[in-house]
Coordinates of C-alpha atoms in Angstrom, one line a residue:
X1276 CA 95.9 227.2 189.0
X1277 CA 97.8 225.9 186.0
X1278 CA 101.1 224.1 185.6
X1279 CA 102.7 227.1 183.9
X1280 CA 102.1 229.1 187.2
X1281 CA 104.5 227.0 189.2
X1282 CA 106.7 225.1 186.8
X1283 CA 110.4 225.6 186.8
X1284 CA 111.3 227.0 183.3
X1285 CA 115.1 226.7 183.5
X1286 CA 115.5 223.0 183.5
X1287 CA 118.8 221.1 183.8
X1288 CA 118.9 218.5 181.0
X1289 CA 121.3 215.9 179.7
X1290 CA 121.9 214.4 176.2
X1291 CA 121.4 210.7 175.4
X1292 CA 125.1 210.3 175.1
X1293 CA 125.9 211.9 178.5
X1294 CA 127.7 209.3 180.7
X1295 CA 126.2 207.7 183.7
X1296 CA 128.9 209.3 185.9
X1297 CA 128.1 212.7 184.5
X1298 CA 124.4 212.3 185.2
X1299 CA 125.2 211.2 188.8
X1300 CA 127.4 214.2 189.3
X1301 CA 124.6 216.6 188.0
X1302 CA 122.1 215.0 190.4
X1303 CA 124.4 215.3 193.4
X1304 CA 125.9 218.7 192.6
X1305 CA 122.5 220.3 192.0
X1306 CA 120.7 218.4 194.7
X1307 CA 117.9 217.1 192.4
X1308 CA 116.5 213.6 192.1
X1309 CA 116.1 213.3 188.3
X1310 CA 117.0 214.9 185.0
X1311 CA 115.2 214.9 181.6
X1312 CA 117.1 213.5 178.6
X1313 CA 116.5 215.6 175.5
X1314 CA 117.6 215.6 171.9
X1315 CA 119.3 218.5 170.1
X1316 CA 116.0 220.0 169.2
X1317 CA 114.7 220.0 172.8
X1318 CA 112.5 217.0 172.3
X1319 CA 112.1 214.9 175.4
X1320 CA 113.3 211.3 175.0
X1321 CA 113.4 210.1 178.6
X1322 CA 114.4 210.8 182.2
X1323 CA 117.1 209.5 184.5
X1324 CA 116.2 209.4 188.2
X1325 CA 118.1 208.4 191.3
X1326 CA 116.1 205.2 191.2
X1327 CA 117.4 204.5 187.7
X1328 CA 121.0 205.0 188.9
X1329 CA 120.4 202.8 191.9
X1330 CA 119.2 200.0 189.7
X1331 CA 122.8 199.7 188.3
X1332 CA 123.8 198.4 191.7
X1333 CA 121.1 195.9 192.3
X1334 CA 121.4 192.3 191.0
X1335 CA 118.3 191.3 189.1
X1336 CA 116.0 188.7 190.4
X1337 CA 115.8 185.6 188.2
X1338 CA 112.5 185.2 186.3
X1339 CA 110.0 182.6 187.4
X1340 CA 110.6 179.2 185.9
X1341 CA 109.7 175.6 185.9
X1342 CA 111.3 172.5 184.6
X1343 CA 109.7 169.8 182.5
X1344 CA 111.9 166.8 181.4
X1345 CA 115.0 168.8 182.0
X1346 CA 113.9 171.8 180.0
X1347 CA 113.7 175.2 181.8
X1348 CA 110.7 177.2 180.9
X1349 CA 110.5 180.9 181.9
X1350 CA 106.9 181.9 182.3
X1351 CA 107.2 185.2 184.1
X1352 CA 109.6 188.1 184.4
X1353 CA 112.0 187.3 181.6
X1354 CA 111.7 190.8 180.0
X1355 CA 112.2 192.5 183.4
X1356 CA 115.3 190.3 184.0
X1357 CA 116.8 191.3 180.7
X1358 CA 115.9 195.0 181.3
X1359 CA 117.6 194.8 184.7
X1360 CA 120.8 193.4 183.1
X1361 CA 120.8 196.1 180.4
X1362 CA 120.5 198.8 183.1
X1363 CA 123.4 197.3 185.1
X1364 CA 125.6 197.5 182.0
X1365 CA 124.4 200.9 181.0
X1366 CA 127.1 203.7 180.5
X1367 CA 124.9 206.5 178.9
X1368 CA 121.8 208.3 179.8
X1369 CA 120.1 206.7 176.7
X1370 CA 120.9 203.2 178.0
X1371 CA 119.7 203.9 181.6
X1372 CA 116.9 206.3 181.1
X1373 CA 113.1 205.6 181.6
X1374 CA 111.6 206.0 178.2
X1375 CA 107.9 206.0 179.0
X1376 CA 107.7 209.3 180.8
X1377 CA 104.5 210.7 182.2
X1378 CA 104.3 214.4 181.0
X1379 CA 102.0 217.2 181.3
X1380 CA 101.1 220.5 179.4
X1381 CA 101.5 224.0 180.7
X1382 CA 97.8 224.6 180.7
X1383 CA 97.0 221.5 182.8
X1384 CA 95.5 222.0 186.3
X1385 CA 97.9 221.7 189.2
X1386 CA 95.5 219.5 191.2
X1387 CA 95.4 216.9 188.4
X1388 CA 99.2 216.9 188.2
X1389 CA 99.5 216.4 191.9
X1390 CA 97.1 213.5 191.7
X1391 CA 99.1 211.9 189.0
X1392 CA 102.4 212.3 190.9
X1393 CA 100.8 210.9 194.0
X1394 CA 99.1 207.9 192.3
X1395 CA 102.1 207.1 190.1
X1396 CA 104.7 207.6 192.9
X1397 CA 106.8 210.0 190.8
X1398 CA 108.8 213.0 192.1
X1399 CA 108.9 215.2 189.0
X1400 CA 106.8 215.7 185.7
X1401 CA 108.3 217.2 182.6
X1402 CA 106.2 219.9 181.0
X1403 CA 106.0 219.7 177.1
X1404 CA 104.6 222.0 174.4
X1405 CA 102.3 220.6 171.8
X1406 CA 105.3 219.5 169.7
X1407 CA 106.8 217.4 172.5
X1408 CA 109.6 219.9 173.4
X1409 CA 110.5 220.3 177.0
X1410 CA 109.4 223.8 178.4
X1411 CA 109.6 223.1 182.1
X1412 CA 109.3 220.7 185.0
X1413 CA 107.1 220.4 188.0
X1414 CA 108.4 218.7 191.2
X1415 CA 106.7 217.8 194.4
X1416 CA 108.5 220.7 195.9
X1417 CA 107.0 223.2 193.4
X1418 CA 103.6 221.9 194.5
X1419 CA 104.4 222.2 198.2
X1420 CA 105.8 225.8 197.6
X1421 CA 102.4 226.6 196.0
X1422 CA 100.8 225.9 199.3
X1423 CA 102.8 228.7 201.0

């Protein structure tokens, strides 16, 4: 069975300039756990999940460091620390979204998609056409429904 056989074709989306509050309202009101972020032409640029929204409320952990002669040298986690602060200050979908999104094509096999979702611990996968435009989304629930 292919992705196109079970994907949701009418996908709720937001624009990069959508406020974080509006994104949260969409997730809560529609009882979904994430929403794709698309440009005017329908090209996917990211996704905002409940986890992304929760990261706004979590204080970042300081990066690993050591001191030599009074100088502090960061040797691990500095980029993650900066990214966490940027997420805390985010006020638009573009500033909060995950940019490296795992995507699939409509003709991909469902078992491959299910494996990706399980292995990567993700709840939804956007479906793109060959030009990178959003044409659907597959969630864990879509796969579970298929079993019925």
